[in-house]
Structures are given as structure tokens and as C-alpha cells.
Amino acid sequence: MSTTGAAADPLAALGSLPGVADSVESVRKAVDRVYGHRIMRRRSSEITSEAALRGARGSAALSGADWALEEVRRRTDFSAGEEDRTVGAALRLTAEAGQLLSIWRQSPLRVLARLHLVAAADRGDAVGRPRRSGENADEPLVELPLPDADEVAGRLEGLSQLIIAGGSAPALVTAAVVHGELIALRPFGSHNGLVARAAERIVLIGSGLDPKSICPAEVGHAELGRAAYLAALDGYVSGTPDGMAAWIAHCGRAVELGARESAAVCEALQRGAA
């Protein structure tokens, strides 16, 4: 997302795109329904833990490791193969995201570096820093054009300034832009999708939209499917108003589906079946 010549609050301006206000309102209602469930008054920590597990599973699925939830739940060793490592990275990122909220608004680039370090701790000197000139990004399921290192640095700095400045943009809009920009840039040598979705989670929690982290957008992104995810990303990368609005709506639908997932967990706990 280029901010050159943009309005003083370009993220807020995205909120006026056709259909975005409806998406924002629909997400708010979906989130409020889960938070209003009677089980949340007594067992919210269990809902948070389950949402984290399901969110990690969904994020890993979008990065090529589409495991059954019970397989993720029972496994303790995530070192055997590439899919195992992807699932392990997703679980670590989900656990780490909640620890970085206080840093995000002051130093988002520091948080992104930390997220990559957590996801890819075994990748040598390329861990925790943006790609340098000539370095590639290992993100085989995303076939968008790869920006060069100079463009990555400039756009990351622009994104960081927008986050630090704050503004009046709805949480959904900010989360969608952070997610989309990180996938478009693929600033790290690996695990960019996992990092982007973890950053989306941080925005949704830190904004106050989902403070208990019980509406995992990653679940919704996975449920909507990789083809729809990549098509919506194409819209974001196009930079057109319609494309941006479609990506924000897609992210909104993902949050709604994540909320629905946790509502089902609440119902199961209430029935004593979980």
C-alpha cells in the first residue's frame, strides 16, 4: 500500500470504500455475539486457548500444512518434516502474538522481526530481518510479483508510520492492510504468510475489537479456501478501490467465521460436550 501523496489518514479513507462500512458493522455484530455468550463469563480462558489452537491450524493450512485439528492437538513433536515445522511455527506465533501487544503501537517493525524469529529460528543469519538485495522469499503458495529489497524497506517504513500514528480507521481495515501488505511484500526469506496472519491477529486484539483473542481470523481464511484467499490478495495488490474493498471484505468474512467457530465452542462447552 503506497502512502505517497495519500491523505493524512489513508487507512481511515479506506473505510469509506463501497461496502467496507457494511463489513465493519457485520464483523462487530459477529464479535459482540460471541462476547455476549453466557459461557464467556465463566470460561473465557478456555475459549481463548481453543481459538489459539484453531487459529494456528488454519494459518498452517494456508501455508500448505492442512492437518486435522485433532492431529495438531495431540502432536508434541513438530520437527520431523516441512509440514510439521510449519504447524509448529504457527503454534509458536499464535502463542507469541499476545505477548507483543504493548510493543506493536510503538515499534511494529520490531514486532515483525520478533515474529519471524519465532517462526523461523533455524534459518541462520536471515532470521528476523527483511530480505536484502538479491535474496528471495520462500513462499511457494503465493505467486505474486516479488518487490525488491528497496521497495520492501520503503513500504515497511510507511506501514510502520501509519501504525504508530494511529488514526480513526476501523480495526478491520487496519488488520486487513497489515495482513495484505506483508503478503504483498514478503519481507522475510520465509514464513511470510504465517507472520502476516499473526500480525493481523495482533491488530485485532490490540485494537480492542477482539481483546480476548477469541475470534481467530485464520480459521475463517482457511475455511474460505486458498483459492479465494489468493484471489482476494490479487485485489489488494492491484491497489484499485474495488480490489482493496474486496480484500477488506474477505478479511471481514474471515473474522466472522472465526467468531462463529468460537460460538460453536461456547455451545459445546455449555452442553458439557467439550
Tab-separated table of C-alpha atoms in Angstrom:
chain	number	residue	atom	x	y	z
A	1	MET	CA	0.000	0.000	0.000
A	2	SER	CA	1.730	3.158	-1.170
A	3	THR	CA	1.217	6.207	1.028
A	4	THR	CA	2.862	8.694	-1.295
A	5	GLY	CA	0.581	11.657	-1.815
A	6	ALA	CA	-2.114	9.976	0.245
A	7	ALA	CA	-4.496	11.645	2.607
A	8	ALA	CA	-3.444	12.397	6.177
A	9	ASP	CA	-5.174	9.205	7.335
A	10	PRO	CA	-5.139	6.826	4.341
A	11	LEU	CA	-6.293	3.857	6.413
A	12	ALA	CA	-9.384	5.751	7.524
A	13	ALA	CA	-10.021	6.716	3.902
A	14	LEU	CA	-10.271	3.026	3.036
A	15	GLY	CA	-13.190	2.796	5.422
A	16	SER	CA	-15.256	4.883	3.007
A	17	LEU	CA	-14.825	2.446	0.112
A	18	PRO	CA	-18.084	0.871	-1.108
A	19	GLY	CA	-19.179	-1.969	1.125
A	20	VAL	CA	-16.438	-1.564	3.730
A	21	ALA	CA	-18.686	0.061	6.333
A	22	ASP	CA	-21.098	-2.856	5.975
A	23	SER	CA	-18.239	-5.319	6.511
A	24	VAL	CA	-17.067	-3.431	9.587
A	25	GLU	CA	-20.575	-3.450	11.070
A	26	SER	CA	-21.118	-7.127	10.293
A	27	VAL	CA	-17.829	-8.037	11.980
A	28	ARG	CA	-18.691	-6.002	15.049
A	29	LYS	CA	-22.041	-7.767	15.418
A	30	ALA	CA	-20.440	-11.199	15.000
A	31	VAL	CA	-17.789	-10.442	17.614
A	32	ASP	CA	-20.320	-8.979	20.034
A	33	ARG	CA	-22.445	-12.132	19.783
A	34	VAL	CA	-19.558	-14.318	20.941
A	35	TYR	CA	-18.563	-11.971	23.745
A	36	GLY	CA	-22.174	-11.906	24.889
A	37	HIS	CA	-22.414	-15.682	25.201
A	38	ARG	CA	-23.109	-16.734	28.792
A	39	ILE	CA	-20.205	-19.225	28.808
A	40	MET	CA	-17.767	-16.330	28.319
A	41	ARG	CA	-18.459	-15.096	31.843
A	42	ARG	CA	-17.070	-18.267	33.388
A	43	ARG	CA	-14.783	-19.974	30.902
A	44	SER	CA	-13.331	-17.304	28.629
A	45	SER	CA	-9.768	-18.569	29.110
A	46	GLU	CA	-10.791	-21.944	27.661
A	47	ILE	CA	-12.336	-20.234	24.635
A	48	THR	CA	-9.151	-18.211	24.143
A	49	SER	CA	-6.965	-21.326	24.285
A	50	GLU	CA	-9.160	-23.219	21.856
A	51	ALA	CA	-9.302	-20.249	19.485
A	52	ALA	CA	-5.496	-20.073	19.524
A	53	LEU	CA	-5.186	-23.741	18.607
A	54	ARG	CA	-7.752	-23.497	15.833
A	55	GLY	CA	-6.255	-20.268	14.529
A	56	ALA	CA	-2.799	-21.824	14.331
A	57	ARG	CA	-4.223	-24.820	12.480
A	58	GLY	CA	-5.943	-22.521	9.982
A	59	SER	CA	-2.838	-20.428	9.370
A	60	ALA	CA	-0.700	-23.526	8.841
A	61	ALA	CA	-3.282	-24.889	6.388
A	62	LEU	CA	-2.950	-21.764	4.249
A	63	SER	CA	0.815	-22.309	4.224
A	64	GLY	CA	0.491	-25.858	2.945
A	65	ALA	CA	0.175	-27.910	6.152
A	66	ASP	CA	-3.540	-28.730	6.225
A	67	TRP	CA	-3.773	-31.000	9.251
A	68	ALA	CA	-6.860	-32.143	11.097
A	69	LEU	CA	-7.449	-30.225	14.306
A	70	GLU	CA	-7.097	-33.323	16.479
A	71	GLU	CA	-3.733	-34.085	14.868
A	72	VAL	CA	-2.499	-30.608	15.808
A	73	ARG	CA	-3.913	-31.051	19.299
A	74	ARG	CA	-2.236	-34.381	20.029
A	75	ARG	CA	1.162	-33.808	18.388
A	76	THR	CA	4.106	-32.799	20.577
A	77	ASP	CA	6.996	-33.066	18.102
A	78	PHE	CA	6.956	-30.661	15.152
A	79	SER	CA	10.438	-31.289	13.786
A	80	ALA	CA	10.011	-34.325	11.530
A	81	GLY	CA	9.287	-32.641	8.201
A	82	GLU	CA	8.383	-29.407	6.435
A	83	GLU	CA	4.682	-29.617	7.254
A	84	ASP	CA	5.467	-30.417	10.885
A	85	ARG	CA	7.720	-27.372	11.114
A	86	THR	CA	5.043	-25.183	9.520
A	87	VAL	CA	2.458	-26.274	12.084
A	88	GLY	CA	4.956	-25.795	14.894
A	89	ALA	CA	5.771	-22.300	13.658
A	90	ALA	CA	2.076	-21.403	13.506
A	91	LEU	CA	1.541	-22.590	17.071
A	92	ARG	CA	4.537	-20.622	18.330
A	93	LEU	CA	3.387	-17.466	16.559
A	94	THR	CA	-0.110	-17.714	17.982
A	95	ALA	CA	1.321	-18.025	21.486
A	96	GLU	CA	3.760	-15.158	20.921
A	97	ALA	CA	1.273	-12.682	19.416
A	98	GLY	CA	-0.376	-11.883	22.728
A	99	GLN	CA	2.969	-11.048	24.307
A	100	LEU	CA	3.769	-8.305	21.794
A	101	LEU	CA	0.741	-6.033	22.067
A	102	SER	CA	2.460	-3.360	24.154
A	103	ILE	CA	5.300	-3.078	21.638
A	104	TRP	CA	3.237	-3.079	18.444
A	105	ARG	CA	1.976	0.513	18.536
A	106	GLN	CA	5.446	1.891	19.347
A	107	SER	CA	7.634	-0.344	17.192
A	108	PRO	CA	5.767	-2.549	14.709
A	109	LEU	CA	8.936	-3.377	12.776
A	110	ARG	CA	10.493	-4.738	15.947
A	111	VAL	CA	7.436	-6.924	16.446
A	112	LEU	CA	7.578	-8.213	12.879
A	113	ALA	CA	11.246	-9.100	13.353
A	114	ARG	CA	10.367	-10.951	16.536
A	115	LEU	CA	7.547	-12.838	14.838
A	116	HIS	CA	9.876	-14.006	12.091
A	117	LEU	CA	12.467	-15.039	14.645
A	118	VAL	CA	9.854	-17.125	16.458
A	119	ALA	CA	8.622	-18.711	13.225
A	120	ALA	CA	11.991	-19.428	11.622
A	121	ALA	CA	14.542	-19.705	14.393
A	122	ASP	CA	16.563	-22.255	12.419
A	123	ARG	CA	17.214	-20.130	9.316
A	124	GLY	CA	20.633	-18.695	10.190
A	125	ASP	CA	21.570	-15.052	9.748
A	126	ALA	CA	18.480	-14.287	7.635
A	127	VAL	CA	16.178	-14.679	10.637
A	128	GLY	CA	14.417	-11.622	11.998
A	129	ARG	CA	15.434	-9.154	9.316
A	130	PRO	CA	13.967	-8.085	5.961
A	131	ARG	CA	15.349	-9.503	2.746
A	132	ARG	CA	18.462	-7.892	1.350
A	133	SER	CA	19.160	-7.180	-2.292
A	134	GLY	CA	19.342	-10.422	-4.246
A	135	GLU	CA	17.645	-12.509	-1.581
A	136	ASN	CA	14.467	-14.379	-2.433
A	137	ALA	CA	11.375	-15.226	-0.387
A	138	ASP	CA	10.397	-18.867	0.068
A	139	GLU	CA	6.604	-18.601	-0.131
A	140	PRO	CA	5.707	-21.199	-2.799
A	141	LEU	CA	1.930	-20.911	-2.485
A	142	VAL	CA	1.940	-17.161	-3.236
A	143	GLU	CA	2.792	-16.312	-6.840
A	144	LEU	CA	2.501	-12.524	-6.720
A	145	PRO	CA	5.365	-10.435	-8.130
A	146	LEU	CA	8.092	-10.081	-5.500
A	147	PRO	CA	9.117	-6.469	-4.690
A	148	ASP	CA	12.834	-5.776	-4.452
A	149	ALA	CA	14.592	-5.033	-1.176
A	150	ASP	CA	14.487	-1.246	-1.588
A	151	GLU	CA	10.742	-1.242	-2.191
A	152	VAL	CA	10.236	-3.566	0.766
A	153	ALA	CA	12.186	-1.262	3.067
A	154	GLY	CA	10.281	1.832	1.963
A	155	ARG	CA	6.855	0.267	2.230
A	156	LEU	CA	7.586	-1.343	5.592
A	157	GLU	CA	8.624	2.044	6.920
A	158	GLY	CA	5.447	3.597	5.532
A	159	LEU	CA	3.321	0.894	7.143
A	160	SER	CA	5.138	1.363	10.433
A	161	GLN	CA	4.495	5.114	10.385
A	162	LEU	CA	0.784	4.574	9.781
A	163	ILE	CA	0.513	2.192	12.724
A	164	ILE	CA	2.477	4.435	15.074
A	165	ALA	CA	0.446	7.481	14.051
A	166	GLY	CA	-2.782	5.658	14.851
A	167	GLY	CA	-5.885	7.247	13.414
A	168	SER	CA	-9.575	6.620	13.137
A	169	ALA	CA	-9.580	3.608	10.821
A	170	PRO	CA	-11.713	0.655	11.961
A	171	ALA	CA	-9.741	-2.255	13.351
A	172	LEU	CA	-10.831	-4.478	10.460
A	173	VAL	CA	-9.390	-2.062	7.908
A	174	THR	CA	-6.048	-1.746	9.703
A	175	ALA	CA	-5.782	-5.502	10.213
A	176	ALA	CA	-6.576	-6.189	6.560
A	177	VAL	CA	-3.991	-3.679	5.327
A	178	VAL	CA	-1.271	-5.030	7.635
A	179	HIS	CA	-2.033	-8.582	6.516
A	180	GLY	CA	-2.239	-7.721	2.825
A	181	GLU	CA	0.867	-5.551	2.800
A	182	LEU	CA	3.011	-8.205	4.461
A	183	ILE	CA	1.903	-10.864	1.987
A	184	ALA	CA	2.417	-8.485	-0.935
A	185	LEU	CA	5.929	-7.575	0.241
A	186	ARG	CA	7.027	-10.945	1.649
A	187	PRO	CA	9.722	-9.035	3.531
A	188	PHE	CA	11.385	-12.094	5.054
A	189	GLY	CA	13.083	-15.048	3.471
A	190	SER	CA	10.449	-17.469	4.768
A	191	HIS	CA	7.197	-17.818	6.742
A	192	ASN	CA	5.733	-14.542	5.481
A	193	GLY	CA	2.168	-15.854	5.369
A	194	LEU	CA	2.349	-17.082	8.951
A	195	VAL	CA	3.849	-13.777	10.089
A	196	ALA	CA	1.238	-11.745	8.192
A	197	ARG	CA	-1.636	-13.624	9.784
A	198	ALA	CA	-0.076	-13.330	13.239
A	199	ALA	CA	0.241	-9.568	12.696
A	200	GLU	CA	-3.426	-9.424	11.686
A	201	ARG	CA	-4.241	-11.168	14.967
A	202	ILE	CA	-2.202	-8.601	16.923
A	203	VAL	CA	-4.109	-5.716	15.333
A	204	LEU	CA	-7.488	-7.283	16.061
A	205	ILE	CA	-6.561	-7.914	19.695
A	206	GLY	CA	-4.738	-4.651	20.349
A	207	SER	CA	-7.437	-2.520	18.745
A	208	GLY	CA	-9.977	-3.713	21.271
A	209	LEU	CA	-12.142	-5.417	18.665
A	210	ASP	CA	-11.196	-8.864	19.977
A	211	PRO	CA	-9.290	-8.247	23.237
A	212	LYS	CA	-9.575	-11.842	24.469
A	213	SER	CA	-8.471	-13.243	21.094
A	214	ILE	CA	-11.490	-15.486	20.665
A	215	CYS	CA	-12.350	-14.702	17.013
A	216	PRO	CA	-9.497	-16.290	15.024
A	217	ALA	CA	-9.495	-14.834	11.519
A	218	GLU	CA	-7.096	-17.584	10.471
A	219	VAL	CA	-9.914	-20.105	10.875
A	220	GLY	CA	-12.051	-18.092	8.508
A	221	HIS	CA	-9.293	-17.596	5.952
A	222	ALA	CA	-8.742	-21.353	5.864
A	223	GLU	CA	-12.468	-22.097	5.657
A	224	LEU	CA	-12.915	-19.695	2.748
A	225	GLY	CA	-10.130	-21.601	0.977
A	226	ARG	CA	-6.731	-20.857	-0.507
A	227	ALA	CA	-8.126	-20.003	-3.956
A	228	ALA	CA	-10.413	-17.304	-2.533
A	229	TYR	CA	-7.587	-16.061	-0.307
A	230	LEU	CA	-5.205	-15.652	-3.229
A	231	ALA	CA	-7.883	-14.067	-5.423
A	232	ALA	CA	-8.625	-11.502	-2.709
A	233	LEU	CA	-4.906	-10.831	-2.336
A	234	ASP	CA	-4.745	-10.099	-6.056
A	235	GLY	CA	-7.336	-7.401	-5.410
A	236	TYR	CA	-5.230	-5.911	-2.631
A	237	VAL	CA	-2.098	-5.889	-4.759
A	238	SER	CA	-3.971	-4.202	-7.617
A	239	GLY	CA	-4.419	-1.167	-5.388
A	240	THR	CA	-7.756	-0.339	-7.027
A	241	PRO	CA	-10.678	0.769	-4.834
A	242	ASP	CA	-12.677	-2.315	-5.803
A	243	GLY	CA	-9.723	-4.597	-5.168
A	244	MET	CA	-8.953	-3.068	-1.786
A	245	ALA	CA	-12.610	-3.200	-0.751
A	246	ALA	CA	-12.825	-6.853	-1.794
A	247	TRP	CA	-9.756	-7.736	0.288
A	248	ILE	CA	-11.117	-5.930	3.358
A	249	ALA	CA	-14.465	-7.675	2.918
A	250	HIS	CA	-12.678	-11.017	2.609
A	251	CYS	CA	-10.811	-10.375	5.860
A	252	GLY	CA	-14.058	-9.314	7.485
A	253	ARG	CA	-15.743	-12.522	6.461
A	254	ALA	CA	-12.768	-14.453	7.877
A	255	VAL	CA	-13.198	-12.762	11.268
A	256	GLU	CA	-16.929	-13.533	11.213
A	257	LEU	CA	-16.226	-17.200	10.520
A	258	GLY	CA	-13.658	-17.234	13.320
A	259	ALA	CA	-16.297	-15.772	15.634
A	260	ARG	CA	-18.760	-18.415	14.513
A	261	GLU	CA	-16.200	-21.127	15.291
A	262	SER	CA	-15.783	-19.859	18.839
A	263	ALA	CA	-19.532	-19.524	19.263
A	264	ALA	CA	-19.772	-23.232	18.434
A	265	VAL	CA	-17.089	-23.960	21.039
A	266	CYS	CA	-19.102	-21.958	23.584
A	267	GLU	CA	-22.192	-24.003	22.764
A	268	ALA	CA	-20.265	-27.262	23.108
A	269	LEU	CA	-18.879	-26.233	26.488
A	270	GLN	CA	-22.318	-25.198	27.627
A	271	ARG	CA	-23.668	-28.626	26.723
A	272	GLY	CA	-20.780	-30.262	28.552
A	273	ALA	CA	-19.599	-31.913	25.350
A	274	ALA	CA	-16.103	-30.410	25.218
